Amino acid sequence: MGALDNDSSESNSEKERRGIQSIEAGGQLLLALGAQGRPMPLRELAKAADMAPGKAHPYLVSFSKLGLVTQEASTGYYWLGPTAMQLGLVTLRMLNPVREATPFAESLAMETGHSVALSVWGNQGPTVVFLFDAIYPLHTNIRTGTVMSLAGTATGRLFAAYLPAKLIEESLLEDERRLGPDIAKPIDTGDLQDMLNEVRKHSVSRSVNNPTPGVCSFAAPVFDYSGNIVLGITLMGRSRSFDTAWTGPQAKAVKACGVEVSKRLGHQPLRPG
């Protein structure tokens, strides 16, 4: 009797997971349009969706009736329709960067064993809004609500690299007034630009034993659908157990986390060339 119950349970579970294959197949056309980011002729669109043109056409007719797809009168090319755009706008309005990033940041902390901080740009600069502690004690003064030095921390330089230059110039002055000269030490303009160019080159910011001796960190950006930085994800750990190489596992892990959260917010990286 128990075996029959188990079989029945597994069968019900399988039924719950089973979808409608025709919808999944047709959905590949919508995904292909979104991925290409431009109107496409039937043959090219079908190829991108790994589907024969004759099979793709009926799906596109149905999608057109729902407003998910539209066909240009002059070229016959297909593009996303008004219903698809309305659904996208509703989703974007409801997105909360911190809420979307939280489970990814928590997973990053668990998988790496290091601390992870989420930061946003606040009234006084980069501000920590969430902190996931490491599996071992990490002696820093970072807490929820901490405002990070703009030039003196990986988190600060991350925002400085991707925010408008005018905003950064004003914030650097405020940094010195707020933190004092001992913490917010003046940095030569040329040296600062070299640091920020390095962040843009590697798509991640790095701090090694500074400002806290024995603690290293990498910070990765999170971009929204318009390409603006909305969040920083900072991975922190003890220097003796933290690989500080630009291509090391820590850098790769936090960078991948930032990319995944950015995707959730609708960001599409620019294609090479």
Coordinates of C-alpha atoms in Angstrom, one line a residue, residues 92 95-102 117-123 125-130 155 158-164 167 220-234 257-268:
L92 CA 9.6 47.0 -14.4
L95 CA 10.8 45.5 -9.6
N96 CA 12.7 46.3 -6.4
P97 CA 16.5 45.9 -6.9
V98 CA 17.2 45.0 -3.2
R99 CA 14.4 42.5 -3.1
E100 CA 15.5 40.9 -6.3
A101 CA 19.2 40.8 -5.2
T102 CA 18.6 39.5 -1.7
A117 CA 26.9 43.4 1.5
L118 CA 24.2 45.1 -0.7
S119 CA 24.6 48.8 -1.1
V120 CA 22.6 51.5 -2.8
W121 CA 23.4 55.2 -3.6
G122 CA 21.9 57.2 -0.8
N123 CA 21.8 60.9 0.1
G125 CA 26.8 58.2 -0.8
P126 CA 27.1 54.4 -1.1
T127 CA 25.0 53.0 1.8
V128 CA 24.9 49.4 3.0
V129 CA 21.2 48.2 3.1
F130 CA 21.7 44.5 3.7
T155 CA 32.0 49.6 -2.9
L158 CA 32.3 50.9 -7.9
F159 CA 29.6 53.6 -7.7
A160 CA 32.2 56.2 -8.7
A161 CA 33.0 54.3 -11.8
Y162 CA 29.5 54.1 -13.1
L163 CA 27.7 57.2 -11.9
P164 CA 27.9 60.7 -13.6
L167 CA 27.9 63.8 -9.1
A220 CA 30.2 44.1 -8.6
P221 CA 27.6 46.4 -10.1
V222 CA 23.9 45.7 -10.7
F223 CA 22.4 47.6 -13.6
D224 CA 18.7 48.2 -14.4
Y225 CA 16.9 48.0 -17.8
S226 CA 18.2 51.5 -18.7
G227 CA 21.8 50.6 -18.0
N228 CA 22.1 52.7 -14.8
I229 CA 23.8 51.3 -11.7
V230 CA 21.2 50.7 -9.0
L231 CA 23.0 48.4 -6.6
G232 CA 26.4 47.2 -5.5
I233 CA 27.2 43.6 -4.3
T234 CA 30.3 43.4 -2.2
C257 CA 26.0 37.4 -9.1
G258 CA 25.8 41.0 -10.3
V259 CA 25.1 39.8 -13.9
E260 CA 22.2 37.5 -12.8
V261 CA 20.5 40.2 -10.7
S262 CA 21.0 42.7 -13.5
K263 CA 19.2 40.3 -15.8
R264 CA 16.3 40.1 -13.3
L265 CA 16.0 43.9 -13.6
G266 CA 15.8 43.8 -17.4
H267 CA 19.4 44.8 -18.2
Q268 CA 20.8 43.6 -21.5

